[in-house]
Coordinates of C-alpha atoms in Angstrom, one line a residue:
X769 CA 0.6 -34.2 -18.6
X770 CA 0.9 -36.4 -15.3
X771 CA -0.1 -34.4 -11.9
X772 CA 0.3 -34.9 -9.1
X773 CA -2.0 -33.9 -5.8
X774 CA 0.0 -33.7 -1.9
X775 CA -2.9 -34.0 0.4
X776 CA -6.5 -35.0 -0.6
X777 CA -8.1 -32.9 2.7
X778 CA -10.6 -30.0 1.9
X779 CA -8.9 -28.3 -0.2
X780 CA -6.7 -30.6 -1.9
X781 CA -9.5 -32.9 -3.0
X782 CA -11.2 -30.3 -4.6
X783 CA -7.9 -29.0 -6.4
X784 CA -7.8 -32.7 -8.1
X785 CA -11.1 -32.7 -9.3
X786 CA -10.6 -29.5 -10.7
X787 CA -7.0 -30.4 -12.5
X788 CA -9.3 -33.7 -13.8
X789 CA -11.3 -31.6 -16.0
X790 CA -8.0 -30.1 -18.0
X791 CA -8.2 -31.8 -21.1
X792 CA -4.5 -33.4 -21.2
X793 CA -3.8 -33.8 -17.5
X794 CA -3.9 -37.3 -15.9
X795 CA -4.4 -36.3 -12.2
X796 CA -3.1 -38.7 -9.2
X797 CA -3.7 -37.6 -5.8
X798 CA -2.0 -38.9 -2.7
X799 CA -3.0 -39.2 0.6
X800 CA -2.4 -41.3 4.0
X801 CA -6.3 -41.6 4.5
X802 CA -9.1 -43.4 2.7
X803 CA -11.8 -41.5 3.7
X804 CA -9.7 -38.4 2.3
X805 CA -9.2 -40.6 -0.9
X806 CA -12.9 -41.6 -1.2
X807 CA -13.8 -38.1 -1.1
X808 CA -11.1 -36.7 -3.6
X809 CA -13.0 -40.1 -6.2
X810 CA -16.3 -38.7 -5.2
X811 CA -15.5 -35.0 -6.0
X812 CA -13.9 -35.7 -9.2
X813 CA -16.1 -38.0 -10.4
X814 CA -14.0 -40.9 -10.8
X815 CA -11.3 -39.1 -13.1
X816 CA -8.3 -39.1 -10.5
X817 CA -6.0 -42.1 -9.6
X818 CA -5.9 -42.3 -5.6
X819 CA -2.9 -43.2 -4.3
X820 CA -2.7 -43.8 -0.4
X821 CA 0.4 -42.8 1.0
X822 CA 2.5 -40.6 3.6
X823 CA 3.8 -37.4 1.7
X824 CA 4.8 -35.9 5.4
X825 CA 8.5 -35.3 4.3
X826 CA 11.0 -34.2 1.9
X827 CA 12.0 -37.9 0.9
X828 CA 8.6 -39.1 0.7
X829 CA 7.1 -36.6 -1.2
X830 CA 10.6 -37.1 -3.9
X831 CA 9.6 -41.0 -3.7
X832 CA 6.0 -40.1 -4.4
X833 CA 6.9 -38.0 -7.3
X834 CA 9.3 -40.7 -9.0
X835 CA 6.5 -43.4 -8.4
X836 CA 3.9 -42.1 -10.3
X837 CA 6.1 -40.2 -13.0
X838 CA 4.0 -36.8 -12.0
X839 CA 5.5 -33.6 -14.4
X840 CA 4.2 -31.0 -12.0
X841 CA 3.4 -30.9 -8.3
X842 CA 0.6 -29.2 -6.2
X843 CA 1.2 -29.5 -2.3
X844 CA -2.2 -29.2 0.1
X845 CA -0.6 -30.7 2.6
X846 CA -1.3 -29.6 6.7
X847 CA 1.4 -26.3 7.4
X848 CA 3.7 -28.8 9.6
X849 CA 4.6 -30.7 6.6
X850 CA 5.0 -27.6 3.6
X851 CA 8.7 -26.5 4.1
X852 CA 10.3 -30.0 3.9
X853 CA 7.9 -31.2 1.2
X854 CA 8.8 -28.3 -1.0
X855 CA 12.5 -29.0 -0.7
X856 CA 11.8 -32.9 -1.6
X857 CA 9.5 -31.8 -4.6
X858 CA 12.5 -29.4 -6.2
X859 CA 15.0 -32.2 -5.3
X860 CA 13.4 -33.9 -8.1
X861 CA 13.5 -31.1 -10.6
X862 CA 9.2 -30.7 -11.0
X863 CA 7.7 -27.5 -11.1
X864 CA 5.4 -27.1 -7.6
X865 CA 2.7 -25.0 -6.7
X866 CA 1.6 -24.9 -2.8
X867 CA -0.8 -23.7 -0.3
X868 CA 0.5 -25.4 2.9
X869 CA 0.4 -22.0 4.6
X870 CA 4.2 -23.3 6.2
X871 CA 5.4 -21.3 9.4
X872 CA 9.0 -21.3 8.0
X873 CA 10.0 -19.1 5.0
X874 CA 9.8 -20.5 1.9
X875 CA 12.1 -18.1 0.5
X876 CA 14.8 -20.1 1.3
X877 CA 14.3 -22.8 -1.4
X878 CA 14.9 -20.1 -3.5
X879 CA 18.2 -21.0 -4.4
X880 CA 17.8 -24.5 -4.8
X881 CA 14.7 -24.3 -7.2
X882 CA 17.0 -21.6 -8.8
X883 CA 19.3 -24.4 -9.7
X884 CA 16.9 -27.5 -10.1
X885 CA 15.4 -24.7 -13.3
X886 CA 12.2 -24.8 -12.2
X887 CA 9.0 -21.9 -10.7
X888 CA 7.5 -22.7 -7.5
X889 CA 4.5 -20.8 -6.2
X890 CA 4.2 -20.8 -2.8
X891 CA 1.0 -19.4 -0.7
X892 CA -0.8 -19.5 -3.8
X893 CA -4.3 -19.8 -2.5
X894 CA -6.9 -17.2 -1.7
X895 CA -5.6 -15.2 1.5
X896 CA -2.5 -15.8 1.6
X897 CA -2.8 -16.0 -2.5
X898 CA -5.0 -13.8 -4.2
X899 CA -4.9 -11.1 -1.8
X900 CA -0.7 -11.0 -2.5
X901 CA -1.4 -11.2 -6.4
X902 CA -3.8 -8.4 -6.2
X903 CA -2.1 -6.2 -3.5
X904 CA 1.0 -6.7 -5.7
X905 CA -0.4 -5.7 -8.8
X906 CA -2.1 -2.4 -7.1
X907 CA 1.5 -1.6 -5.6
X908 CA 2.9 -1.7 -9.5
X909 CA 0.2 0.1 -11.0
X910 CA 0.1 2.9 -9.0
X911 CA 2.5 5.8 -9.0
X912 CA 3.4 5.6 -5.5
X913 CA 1.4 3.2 -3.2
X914 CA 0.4 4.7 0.6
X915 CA -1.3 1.6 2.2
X916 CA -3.2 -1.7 1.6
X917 CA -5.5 -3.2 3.6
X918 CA -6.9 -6.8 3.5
X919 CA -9.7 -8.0 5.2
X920 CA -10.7 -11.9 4.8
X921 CA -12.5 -14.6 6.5
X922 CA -14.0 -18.2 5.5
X923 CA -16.7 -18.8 8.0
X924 CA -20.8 -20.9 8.5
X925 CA -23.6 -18.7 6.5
X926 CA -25.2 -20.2 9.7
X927 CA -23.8 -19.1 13.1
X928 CA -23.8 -21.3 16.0
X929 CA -23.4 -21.1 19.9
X930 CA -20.8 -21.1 21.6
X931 CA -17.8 -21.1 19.1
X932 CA -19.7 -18.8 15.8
X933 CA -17.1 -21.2 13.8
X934 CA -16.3 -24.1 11.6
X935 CA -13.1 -24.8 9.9
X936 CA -12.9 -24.9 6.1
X937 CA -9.1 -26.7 6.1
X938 CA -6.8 -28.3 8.2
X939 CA -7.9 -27.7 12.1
X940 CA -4.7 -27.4 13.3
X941 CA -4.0 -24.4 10.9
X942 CA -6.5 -22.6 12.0
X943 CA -5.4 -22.8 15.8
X944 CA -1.6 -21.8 14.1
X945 CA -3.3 -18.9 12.7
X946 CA -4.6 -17.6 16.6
X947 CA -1.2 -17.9 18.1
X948 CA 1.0 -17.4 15.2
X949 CA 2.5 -13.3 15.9
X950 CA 1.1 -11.2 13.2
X951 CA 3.4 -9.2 10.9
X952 CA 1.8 -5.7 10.0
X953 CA 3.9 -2.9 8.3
X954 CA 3.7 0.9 9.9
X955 CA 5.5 4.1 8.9
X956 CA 7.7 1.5 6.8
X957 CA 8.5 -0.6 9.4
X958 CA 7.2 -4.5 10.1
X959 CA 5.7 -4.8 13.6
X960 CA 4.9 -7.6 15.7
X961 CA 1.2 -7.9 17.2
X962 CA -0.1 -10.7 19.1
X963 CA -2.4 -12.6 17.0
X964 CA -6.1 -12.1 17.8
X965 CA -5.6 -8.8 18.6
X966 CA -6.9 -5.1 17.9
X967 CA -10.5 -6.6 16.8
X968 CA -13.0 -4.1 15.1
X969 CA -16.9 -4.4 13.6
X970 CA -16.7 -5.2 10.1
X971 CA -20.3 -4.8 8.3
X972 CA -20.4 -7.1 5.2
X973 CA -22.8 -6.5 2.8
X974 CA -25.3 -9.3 2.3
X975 CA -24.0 -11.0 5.3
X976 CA -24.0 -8.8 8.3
X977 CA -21.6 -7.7 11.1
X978 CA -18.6 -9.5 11.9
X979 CA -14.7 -8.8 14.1
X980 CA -12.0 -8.8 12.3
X981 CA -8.3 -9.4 13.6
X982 CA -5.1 -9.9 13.4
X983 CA -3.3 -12.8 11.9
X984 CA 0.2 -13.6 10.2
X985 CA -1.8 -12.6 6.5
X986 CA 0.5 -10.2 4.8
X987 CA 3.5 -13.1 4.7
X988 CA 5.8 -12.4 2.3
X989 CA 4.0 -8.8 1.8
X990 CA 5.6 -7.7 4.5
X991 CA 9.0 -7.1 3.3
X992 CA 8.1 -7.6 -0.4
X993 CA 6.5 -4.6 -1.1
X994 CA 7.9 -1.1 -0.3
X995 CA 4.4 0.5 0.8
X996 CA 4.4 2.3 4.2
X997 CA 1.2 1.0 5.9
X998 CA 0.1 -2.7 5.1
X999 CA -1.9 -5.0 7.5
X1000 CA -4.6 -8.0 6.9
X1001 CA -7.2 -9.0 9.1
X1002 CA -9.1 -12.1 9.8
X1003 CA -12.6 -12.0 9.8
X1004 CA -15.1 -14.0 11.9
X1005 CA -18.8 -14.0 13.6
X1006 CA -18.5 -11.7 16.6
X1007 CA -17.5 -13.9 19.4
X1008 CA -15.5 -15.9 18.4
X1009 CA -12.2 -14.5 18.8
X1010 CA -12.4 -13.8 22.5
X1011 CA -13.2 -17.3 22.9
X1012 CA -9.9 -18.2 21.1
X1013 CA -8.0 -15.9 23.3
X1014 CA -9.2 -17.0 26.6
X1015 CA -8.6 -20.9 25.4
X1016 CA -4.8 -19.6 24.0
X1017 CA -4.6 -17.7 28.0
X1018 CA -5.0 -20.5 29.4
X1019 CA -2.0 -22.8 27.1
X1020 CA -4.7 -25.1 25.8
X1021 CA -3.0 -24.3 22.1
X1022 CA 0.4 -25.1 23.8
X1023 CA 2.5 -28.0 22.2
X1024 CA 4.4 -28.9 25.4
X1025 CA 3.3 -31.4 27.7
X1026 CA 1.9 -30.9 31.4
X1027 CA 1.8 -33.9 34.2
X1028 CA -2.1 -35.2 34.4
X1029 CA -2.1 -37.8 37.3
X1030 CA 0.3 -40.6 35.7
X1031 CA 0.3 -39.3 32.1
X1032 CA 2.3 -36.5 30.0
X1033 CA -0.1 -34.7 27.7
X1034 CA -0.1 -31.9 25.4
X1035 CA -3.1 -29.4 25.7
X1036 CA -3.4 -28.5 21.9
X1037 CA -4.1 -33.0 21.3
X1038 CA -6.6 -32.5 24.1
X1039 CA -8.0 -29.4 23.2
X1040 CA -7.9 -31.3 19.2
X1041 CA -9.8 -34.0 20.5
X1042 CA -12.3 -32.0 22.1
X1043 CA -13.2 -28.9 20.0
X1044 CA -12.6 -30.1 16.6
X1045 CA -15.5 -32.6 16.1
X1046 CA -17.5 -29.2 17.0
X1047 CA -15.6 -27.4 13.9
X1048 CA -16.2 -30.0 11.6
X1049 CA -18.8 -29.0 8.5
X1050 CA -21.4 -31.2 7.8
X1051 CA -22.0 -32.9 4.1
X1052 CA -23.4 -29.9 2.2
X1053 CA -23.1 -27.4 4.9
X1054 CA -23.2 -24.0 3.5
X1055 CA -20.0 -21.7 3.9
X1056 CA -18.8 -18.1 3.1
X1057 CA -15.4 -16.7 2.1
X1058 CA -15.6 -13.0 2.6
X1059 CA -12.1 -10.7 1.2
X1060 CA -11.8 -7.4 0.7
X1061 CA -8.4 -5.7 -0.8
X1062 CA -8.0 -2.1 -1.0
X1063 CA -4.6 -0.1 -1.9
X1064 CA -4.8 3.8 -1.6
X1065 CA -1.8 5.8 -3.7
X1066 CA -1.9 8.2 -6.6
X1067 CA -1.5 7.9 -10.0
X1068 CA -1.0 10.6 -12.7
X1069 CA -0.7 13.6 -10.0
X1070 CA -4.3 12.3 -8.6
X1071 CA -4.8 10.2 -5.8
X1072 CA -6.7 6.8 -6.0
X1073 CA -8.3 3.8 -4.4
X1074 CA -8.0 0.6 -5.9
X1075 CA -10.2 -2.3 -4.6
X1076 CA -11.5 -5.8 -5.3
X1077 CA -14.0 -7.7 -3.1
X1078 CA -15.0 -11.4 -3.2
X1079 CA -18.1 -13.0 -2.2
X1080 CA -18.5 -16.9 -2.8
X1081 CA -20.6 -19.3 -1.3
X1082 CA -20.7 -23.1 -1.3
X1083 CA -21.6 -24.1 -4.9
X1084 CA -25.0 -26.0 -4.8
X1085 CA -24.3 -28.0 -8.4
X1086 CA -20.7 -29.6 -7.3
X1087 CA -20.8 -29.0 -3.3
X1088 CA -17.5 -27.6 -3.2
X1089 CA -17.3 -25.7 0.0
X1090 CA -16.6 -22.1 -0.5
X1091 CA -13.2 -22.0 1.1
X1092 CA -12.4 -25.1 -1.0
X1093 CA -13.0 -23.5 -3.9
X1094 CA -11.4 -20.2 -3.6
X1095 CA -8.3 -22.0 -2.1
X1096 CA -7.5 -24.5 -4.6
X1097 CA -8.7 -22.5 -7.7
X1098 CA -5.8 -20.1 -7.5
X1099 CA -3.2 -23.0 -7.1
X1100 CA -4.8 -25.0 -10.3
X1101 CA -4.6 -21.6 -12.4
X1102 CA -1.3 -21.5 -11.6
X1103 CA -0.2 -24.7 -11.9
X1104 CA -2.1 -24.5 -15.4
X1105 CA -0.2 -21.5 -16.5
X1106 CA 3.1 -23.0 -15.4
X1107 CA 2.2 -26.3 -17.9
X1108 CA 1.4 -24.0 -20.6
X1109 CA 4.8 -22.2 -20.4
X1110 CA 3.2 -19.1 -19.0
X1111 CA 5.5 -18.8 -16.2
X1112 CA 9.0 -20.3 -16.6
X1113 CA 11.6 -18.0 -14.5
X1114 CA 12.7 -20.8 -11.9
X1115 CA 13.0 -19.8 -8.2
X1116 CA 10.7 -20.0 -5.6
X1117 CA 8.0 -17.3 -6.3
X1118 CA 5.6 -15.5 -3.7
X1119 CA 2.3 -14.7 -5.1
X1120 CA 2.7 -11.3 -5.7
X1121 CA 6.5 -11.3 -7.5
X1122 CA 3.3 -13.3 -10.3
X1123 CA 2.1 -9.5 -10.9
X1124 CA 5.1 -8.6 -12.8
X1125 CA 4.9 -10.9 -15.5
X1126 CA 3.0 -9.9 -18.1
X1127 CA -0.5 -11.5 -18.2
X1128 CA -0.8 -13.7 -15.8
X1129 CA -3.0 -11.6 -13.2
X1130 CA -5.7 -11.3 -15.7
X1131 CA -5.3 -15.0 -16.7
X1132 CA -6.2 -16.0 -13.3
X1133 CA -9.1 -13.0 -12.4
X1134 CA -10.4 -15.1 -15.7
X1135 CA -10.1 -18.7 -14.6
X1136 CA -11.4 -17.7 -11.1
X1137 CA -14.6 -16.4 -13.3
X1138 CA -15.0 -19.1 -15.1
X1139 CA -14.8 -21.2 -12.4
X1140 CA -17.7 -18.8 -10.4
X1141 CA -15.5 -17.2 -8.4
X1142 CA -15.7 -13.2 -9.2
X1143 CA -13.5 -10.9 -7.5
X1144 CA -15.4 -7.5 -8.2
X1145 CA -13.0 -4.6 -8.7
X1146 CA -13.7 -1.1 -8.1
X1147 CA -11.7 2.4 -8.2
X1148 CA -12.2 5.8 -7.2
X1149 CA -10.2 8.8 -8.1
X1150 CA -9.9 12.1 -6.8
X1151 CA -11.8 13.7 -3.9
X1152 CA -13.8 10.5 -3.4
X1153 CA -10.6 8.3 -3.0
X1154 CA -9.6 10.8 -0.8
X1155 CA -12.5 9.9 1.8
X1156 CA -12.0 6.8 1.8
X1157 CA -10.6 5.7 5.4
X1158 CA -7.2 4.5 5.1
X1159 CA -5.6 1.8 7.5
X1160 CA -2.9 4.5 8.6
X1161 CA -1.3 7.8 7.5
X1162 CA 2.4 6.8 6.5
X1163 CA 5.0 8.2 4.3
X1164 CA 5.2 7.7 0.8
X1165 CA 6.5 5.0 -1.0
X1166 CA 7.8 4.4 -4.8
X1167 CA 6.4 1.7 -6.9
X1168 CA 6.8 0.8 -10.0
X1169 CA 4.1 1.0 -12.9
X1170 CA 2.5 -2.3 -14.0
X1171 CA 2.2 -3.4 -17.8
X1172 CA -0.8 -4.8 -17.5
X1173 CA -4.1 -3.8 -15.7
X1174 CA -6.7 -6.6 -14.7
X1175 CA -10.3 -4.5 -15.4
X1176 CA -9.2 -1.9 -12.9
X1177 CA -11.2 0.5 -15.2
X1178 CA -14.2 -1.2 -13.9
X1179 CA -17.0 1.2 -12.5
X1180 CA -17.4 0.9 -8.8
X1181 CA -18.7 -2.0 -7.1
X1182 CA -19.8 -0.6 -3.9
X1183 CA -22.1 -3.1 -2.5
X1184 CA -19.3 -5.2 -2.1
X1185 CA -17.4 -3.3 -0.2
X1186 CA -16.4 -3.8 3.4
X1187 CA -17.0 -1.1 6.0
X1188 CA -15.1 -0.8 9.6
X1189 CA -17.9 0.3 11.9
X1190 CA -15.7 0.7 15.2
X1191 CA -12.6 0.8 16.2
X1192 CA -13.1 -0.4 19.6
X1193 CA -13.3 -4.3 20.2
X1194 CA -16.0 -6.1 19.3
X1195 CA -18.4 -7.3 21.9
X1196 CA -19.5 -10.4 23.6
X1197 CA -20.9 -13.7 21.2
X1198 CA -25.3 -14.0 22.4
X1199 CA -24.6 -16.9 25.0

């Protein structure tokens, strides 16, 4: 089957090596940049086809798709570019799978995918991604679902003064995250935060503390799911975050232009310029992704915690970075699921609408495992789910049962766990 790779960054170089090694897939992967298109050679070991060229728009990506005869899609393209790119990919009647992390709603390709016959998965990497296939399947399994809670970060094993960070993807995504307004859902309702905000003490087992915040994480959770009480925070080294907000007071993330001397710029390409050769990994720089997701409820007139935790690191015998790794694996399971038949129903599909077909959460739990990434799950039942703190008291909520159940029988893995330490915010980075 010819495949096609949007974007041979971080993440989507690693996605085409990965899609190299299906027996039966012949793997192209296009990009503006060589250095991109080197990378995604290196990482794959030779087996891709490179391809340089612009896949920034609808009619591009549709002329990129016709030129190389591609079957399927997967997009890891920069945010900016996902919404118009997915319409140009179901213009052309190919299946797509996609983890641009777009601003706009994807939803509303819906209908056009609807006609075109063919699934896209949107969001389909780890946070958004896996947390929505999991949180969905724990809202369908329980009898009535309360409140979910994710917690995630990608982040340096190694902190550093002043900025405690590195980016895993696109730099300019990760600035979109901090002043992107954050969705959460209370007493069944979705309410805006500012981004950044409401940070806490997060201890990590095996890695130590960190502040977690808000961020636009639930996406499409927020209005998919009927639970009461939903939010996701974003997790990085303390210190960090109250750099970001001082940098956003002062409009160095703004997009429109100020008057400096004789010229118009915009702080976010100065700011670019500056910070982001700071963010910048080195070669074989380790890295840590970091998720908890935890759904209380009850089932069978007792009440329950459902929870799976993820801890990955850079893998020493490829190099994939962490974040790398646990972003594109979830799209390439996908993808690999949609080739094999496994998911037909066209429409444009948010990762957690995947929960209710039969099979396919335990297909990919399994492919991340083979792959080294292990999402641990746990549960607790009864007075002991009881204790466990929940995000928010909120009225109930109705959900239907699942068919299947991925391990949630699994004994409890509690070193995984995340803990809030403090609700108060966190405190100053060592300077």
């Amino acid at each position: 089957m010819r495949v096609l790779v949007l974007g041979a960054g971080m993440v989507g170089s690693v996605a085409a090596a990965d899609l190299a090694a299906t027996p039966g897939f012949e793997v192209t992967v296009a990009d503006a940049g060589k250095e991109s298109l080197a990378r995604a050679l290196r990482r794959s070991g030779g087996r891709v086809r490179t391809l340089q060229a612009d896949a920034g728009s609808a009619k591009k990506a549709a002329a990129l798709v016709a030129r190389t005869k591609a079957e399927i899609v997967l997009g890891a393209l920069p945010s900016r570019f996902g919404f118009d790119v997915m319409r140009g990919v179901i213009g052309t009647g190919r299946p797509y799978v996609d983890i641009s992390f777009m601003p706009e709603d994807f939803r509303e390709h819906d209908a056009l995918a609807r006609r075109a016959g063919v699934p896209v998965v949107a969001d389909c990497g780890v946070a958004p991604g896996m947390s929505n296939l999991l949180a969905g399947w724990a809202a369908r399994t329980l009898d009535r679902c309360d409140a979910i809670e994710i917690l995630v970060g990608g982040l340096p094993r190694e902190r550093h003064w002043p900025w405690q960070y590195k980016a895993p993807f696109s730099h300019h995504d990760v600035i979109e995250e901090y002043v992107r307004p954050s969705r959460v859902v209370e007493g069944g309702k979705v309410v805006v935060k500012d981004a950044l905000s409401e940070p806490e003490l997060v201890t990590i087992p095996g890695l130590g503390t960190l502040e977690a915040f808000y961020t636009d994480g639930l996406r499409s959770l927020a209005d998919t799911l009927k639970v009461p009480t939903m939010r996701e925070k974003t997790m990085r080294w303390p210190g960090h975050a109250e750099l970001m907000r001082t940098l956003r007071h002062l409009g160095l993330f703004s997009h429109e232009p100020v008057q400096v001397g004789d010229a118009r710029v915009r702080p976010i390409d100065l700011t670019a310029k500056l910070l982001f050769p700071h963010w910048t990994y080195e070669e074989g720089e380790s890295d840590v992704t970091v998720m908890t997701v935890r759904a209380w409820g009850m089932r069978g007139g007792r009440e329950v915690r459902l929870a799976w935790t993820l801890h990955d690191e850079l893998d020493p015998s490829t190099g994939f970075p962490s974040m790398s790794r646990t972003t594109a694996f979830p799209a390439t399971s996908v993808l690999r699921l949609i080739a094999a038949g496994r998911i037909r129903k066209p429409g444009v599909h948010a990762p957690e609408m995947l929960a209710s077909m039969p099979g396919i959460v335990d297909a990919v739990l399994a492919d991340q495992r083979a792959r080294g990434v292990k999402y641990v799950p746990w549960m607790e039942e009864g007075a002991k789910a009881a204790k466990g703190a929940k995000p928010a008291k909120a009225a109930a909520a109705k959900s239907p049962k699942a068919k299947t159940a991925p391990r949630a029988k699994a004994k409890p893995a509690r070193k995984a766990a995340a803990r809030t330490t403090s609700s108060r915010p966190a405190p100053r980075g060592r300077r």
